[in-house]
N, CA and C of each residue as an Amber inpcrd file, in Angstrom:
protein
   243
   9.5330000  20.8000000  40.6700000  10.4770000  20.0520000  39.8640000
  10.5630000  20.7200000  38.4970000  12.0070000  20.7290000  38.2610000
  11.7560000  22.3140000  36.8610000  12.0980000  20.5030000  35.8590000
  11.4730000  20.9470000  34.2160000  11.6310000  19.9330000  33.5480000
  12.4640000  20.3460000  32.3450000  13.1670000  21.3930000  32.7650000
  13.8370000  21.9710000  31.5730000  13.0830000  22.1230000  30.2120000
  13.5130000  21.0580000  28.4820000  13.1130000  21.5000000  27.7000000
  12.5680000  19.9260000  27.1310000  12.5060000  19.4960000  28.5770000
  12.2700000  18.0020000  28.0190000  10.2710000  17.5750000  28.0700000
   9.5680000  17.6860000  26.9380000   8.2820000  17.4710000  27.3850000
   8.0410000  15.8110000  28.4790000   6.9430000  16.7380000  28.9480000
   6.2260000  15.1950000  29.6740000   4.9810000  14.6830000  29.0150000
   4.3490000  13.6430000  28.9610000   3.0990000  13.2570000  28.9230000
   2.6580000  12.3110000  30.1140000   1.4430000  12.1460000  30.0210000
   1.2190000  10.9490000  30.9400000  -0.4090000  10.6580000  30.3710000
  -0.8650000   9.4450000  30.9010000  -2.1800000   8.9760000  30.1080000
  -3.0250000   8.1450000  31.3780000  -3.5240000   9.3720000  31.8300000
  -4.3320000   9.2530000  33.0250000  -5.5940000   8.7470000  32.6480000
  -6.2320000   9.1310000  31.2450000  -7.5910000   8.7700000  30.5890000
  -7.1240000   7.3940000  30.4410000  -6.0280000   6.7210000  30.1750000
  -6.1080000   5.0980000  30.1080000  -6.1360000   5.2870000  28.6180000
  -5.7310000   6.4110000  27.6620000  -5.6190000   5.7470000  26.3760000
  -4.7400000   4.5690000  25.8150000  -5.4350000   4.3960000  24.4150000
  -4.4090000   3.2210000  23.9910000  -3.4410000   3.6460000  23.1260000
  -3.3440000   4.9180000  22.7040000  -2.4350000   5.2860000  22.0590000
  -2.8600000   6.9900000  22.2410000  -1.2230000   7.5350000  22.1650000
  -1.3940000   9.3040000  22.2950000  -0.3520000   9.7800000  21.0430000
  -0.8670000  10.9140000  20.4170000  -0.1120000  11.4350000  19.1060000
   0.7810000  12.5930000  20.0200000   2.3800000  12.6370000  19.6540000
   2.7420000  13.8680000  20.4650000   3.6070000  14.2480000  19.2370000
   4.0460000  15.6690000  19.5490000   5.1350000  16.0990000  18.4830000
   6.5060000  16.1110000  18.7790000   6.6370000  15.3370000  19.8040000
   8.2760000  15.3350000  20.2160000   8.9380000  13.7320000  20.4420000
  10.0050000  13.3920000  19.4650000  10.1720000  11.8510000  19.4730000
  11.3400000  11.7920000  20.8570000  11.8110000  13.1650000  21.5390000
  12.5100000  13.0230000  22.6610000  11.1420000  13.0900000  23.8530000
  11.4360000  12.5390000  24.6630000  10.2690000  13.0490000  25.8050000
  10.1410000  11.7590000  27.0570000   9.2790000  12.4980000  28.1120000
   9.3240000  11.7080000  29.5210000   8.2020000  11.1460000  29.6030000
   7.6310000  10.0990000  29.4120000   6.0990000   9.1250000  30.4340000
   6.7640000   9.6580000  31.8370000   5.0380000  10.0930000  32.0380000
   4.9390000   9.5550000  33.9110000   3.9610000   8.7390000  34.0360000
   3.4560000   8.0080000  33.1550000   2.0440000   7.3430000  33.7500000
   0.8590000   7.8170000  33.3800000   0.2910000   7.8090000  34.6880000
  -1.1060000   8.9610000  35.1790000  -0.6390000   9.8970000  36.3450000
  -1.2320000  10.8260000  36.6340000  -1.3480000  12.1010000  37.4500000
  -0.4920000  11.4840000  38.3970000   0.8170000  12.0980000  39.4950000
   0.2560000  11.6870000  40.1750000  -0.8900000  12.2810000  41.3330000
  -1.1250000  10.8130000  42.3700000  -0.3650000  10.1030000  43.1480000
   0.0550000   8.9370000  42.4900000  -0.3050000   8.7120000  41.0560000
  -0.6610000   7.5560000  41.0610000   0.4420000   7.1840000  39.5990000
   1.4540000   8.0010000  39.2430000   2.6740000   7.8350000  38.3900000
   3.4330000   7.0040000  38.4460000   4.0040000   6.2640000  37.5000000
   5.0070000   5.5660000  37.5960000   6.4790000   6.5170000  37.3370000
   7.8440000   5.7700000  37.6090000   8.5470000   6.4790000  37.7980000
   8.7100000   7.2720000  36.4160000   9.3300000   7.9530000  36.2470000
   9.3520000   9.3470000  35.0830000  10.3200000   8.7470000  34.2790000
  10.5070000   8.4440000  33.0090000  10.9240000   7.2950000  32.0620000
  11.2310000   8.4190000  31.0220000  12.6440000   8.5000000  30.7880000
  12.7660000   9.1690000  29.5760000  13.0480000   8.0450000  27.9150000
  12.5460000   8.7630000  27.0890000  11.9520000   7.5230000  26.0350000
  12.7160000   8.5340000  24.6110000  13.1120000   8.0100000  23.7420000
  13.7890000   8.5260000  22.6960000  13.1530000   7.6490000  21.6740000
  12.1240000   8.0530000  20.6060000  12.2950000   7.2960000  19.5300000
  12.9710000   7.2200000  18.4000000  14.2790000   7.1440000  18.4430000
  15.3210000   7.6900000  17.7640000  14.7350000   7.8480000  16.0960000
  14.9270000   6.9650000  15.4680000  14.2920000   7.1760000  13.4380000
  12.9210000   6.4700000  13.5200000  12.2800000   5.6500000  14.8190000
  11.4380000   5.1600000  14.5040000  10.0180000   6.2790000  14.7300000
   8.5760000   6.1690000  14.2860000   7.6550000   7.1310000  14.2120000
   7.0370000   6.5820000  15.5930000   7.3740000   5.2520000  16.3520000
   6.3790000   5.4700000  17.8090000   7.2810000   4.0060000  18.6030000
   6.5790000   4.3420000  20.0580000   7.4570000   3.8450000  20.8240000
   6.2390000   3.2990000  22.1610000   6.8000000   2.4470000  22.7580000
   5.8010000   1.8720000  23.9830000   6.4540000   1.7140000  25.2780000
   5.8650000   2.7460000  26.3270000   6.3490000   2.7910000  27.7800000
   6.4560000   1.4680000  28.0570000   7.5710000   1.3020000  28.6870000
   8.1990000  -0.4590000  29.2070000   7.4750000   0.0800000  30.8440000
   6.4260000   0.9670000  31.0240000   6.2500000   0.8550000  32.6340000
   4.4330000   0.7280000  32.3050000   4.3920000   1.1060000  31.6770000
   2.2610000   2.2740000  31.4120000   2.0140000   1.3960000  30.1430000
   3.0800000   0.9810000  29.1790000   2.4490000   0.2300000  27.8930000
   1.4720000   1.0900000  26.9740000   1.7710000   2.6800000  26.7170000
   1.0130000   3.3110000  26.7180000   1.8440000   3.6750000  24.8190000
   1.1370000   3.4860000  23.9590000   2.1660000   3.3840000  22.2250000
   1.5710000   5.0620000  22.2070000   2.7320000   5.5730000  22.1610000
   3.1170000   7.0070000  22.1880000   3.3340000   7.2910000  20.4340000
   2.7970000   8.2330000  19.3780000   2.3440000   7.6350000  18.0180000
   3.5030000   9.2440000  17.2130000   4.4320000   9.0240000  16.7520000
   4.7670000  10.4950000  16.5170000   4.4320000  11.5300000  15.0370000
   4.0920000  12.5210000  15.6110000   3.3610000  13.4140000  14.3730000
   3.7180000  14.7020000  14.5650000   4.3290000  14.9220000  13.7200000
   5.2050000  16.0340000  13.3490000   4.5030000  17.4060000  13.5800000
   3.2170000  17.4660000  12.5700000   2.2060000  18.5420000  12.2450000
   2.2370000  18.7890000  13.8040000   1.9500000  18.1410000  14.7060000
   1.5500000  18.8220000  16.2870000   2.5930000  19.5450000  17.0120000
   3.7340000  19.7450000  16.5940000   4.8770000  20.6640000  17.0000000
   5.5010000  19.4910000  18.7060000   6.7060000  20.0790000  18.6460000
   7.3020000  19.7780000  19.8460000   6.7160000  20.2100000  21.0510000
   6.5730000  19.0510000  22.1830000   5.8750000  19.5280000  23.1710000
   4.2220000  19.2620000  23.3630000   3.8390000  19.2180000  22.1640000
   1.8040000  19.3750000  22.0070000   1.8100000  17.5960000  21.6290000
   0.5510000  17.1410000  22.2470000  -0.3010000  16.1840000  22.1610000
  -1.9420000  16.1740000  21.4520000  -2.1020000  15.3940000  20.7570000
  -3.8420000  14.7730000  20.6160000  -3.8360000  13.5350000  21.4180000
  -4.2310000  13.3190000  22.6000000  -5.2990000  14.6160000  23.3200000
  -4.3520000  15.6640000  24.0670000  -4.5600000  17.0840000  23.8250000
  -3.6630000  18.0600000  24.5550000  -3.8270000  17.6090000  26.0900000
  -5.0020000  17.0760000  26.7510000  -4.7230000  16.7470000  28.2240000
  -3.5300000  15.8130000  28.4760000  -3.0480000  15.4210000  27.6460000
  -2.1600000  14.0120000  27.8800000  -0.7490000  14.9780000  27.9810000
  -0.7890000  16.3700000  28.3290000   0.9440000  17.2190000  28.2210000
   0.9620000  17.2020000  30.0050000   2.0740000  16.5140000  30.5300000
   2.3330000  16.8840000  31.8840000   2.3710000  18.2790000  32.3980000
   1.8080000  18.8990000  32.9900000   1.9750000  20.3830000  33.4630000
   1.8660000  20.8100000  34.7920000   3.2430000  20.9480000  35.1940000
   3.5560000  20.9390000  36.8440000   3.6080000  22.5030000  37.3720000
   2.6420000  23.0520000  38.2470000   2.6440000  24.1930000  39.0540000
   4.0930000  24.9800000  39.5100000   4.6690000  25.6960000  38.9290000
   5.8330000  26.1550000  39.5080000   5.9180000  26.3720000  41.2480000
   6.5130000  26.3780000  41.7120000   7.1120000  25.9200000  43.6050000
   7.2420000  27.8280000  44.1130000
């Protein structure tokens, strides 16, 4: 599944909150098998936002660049086909 230029995260550790650098971007959940469906989320002017599927408050911070997370495990990264 190609994801173009759109980052993913997902929060398989069960955090309660993840810092990312991109206020465009996709929740999947956790890993799968075990994902909810792939949710694209825009926090338009606001600095954070909460998956309506995972409830997971996604926190936004600039300094970490587009794409990068604290915790970096929390970046979706799918095996090319």
């Amino acid at each position: 599944m190609a994801h173009g230029s759109t980052p993913h995260f997902h929060n398989s550790e069960g955090l309660r909150s993840i810092e990312i650098g991109s206020k465009e971007f996709q929740c999947v959940g956790a890993l799968p098998p075990f994902d909810h469906p792939h949710v694209f989320l825009d926090m338009g002017k606001d600095d954070e936002i909460v998956c309506p599927y995972c409830s997971t408050l996604y926190i936004y911070k600039a300094e970490l660049g587009d794409g990068h997370a604290n915790p970096p495990s929390a970046i979706f990264k799918t095996e090319a086909a």
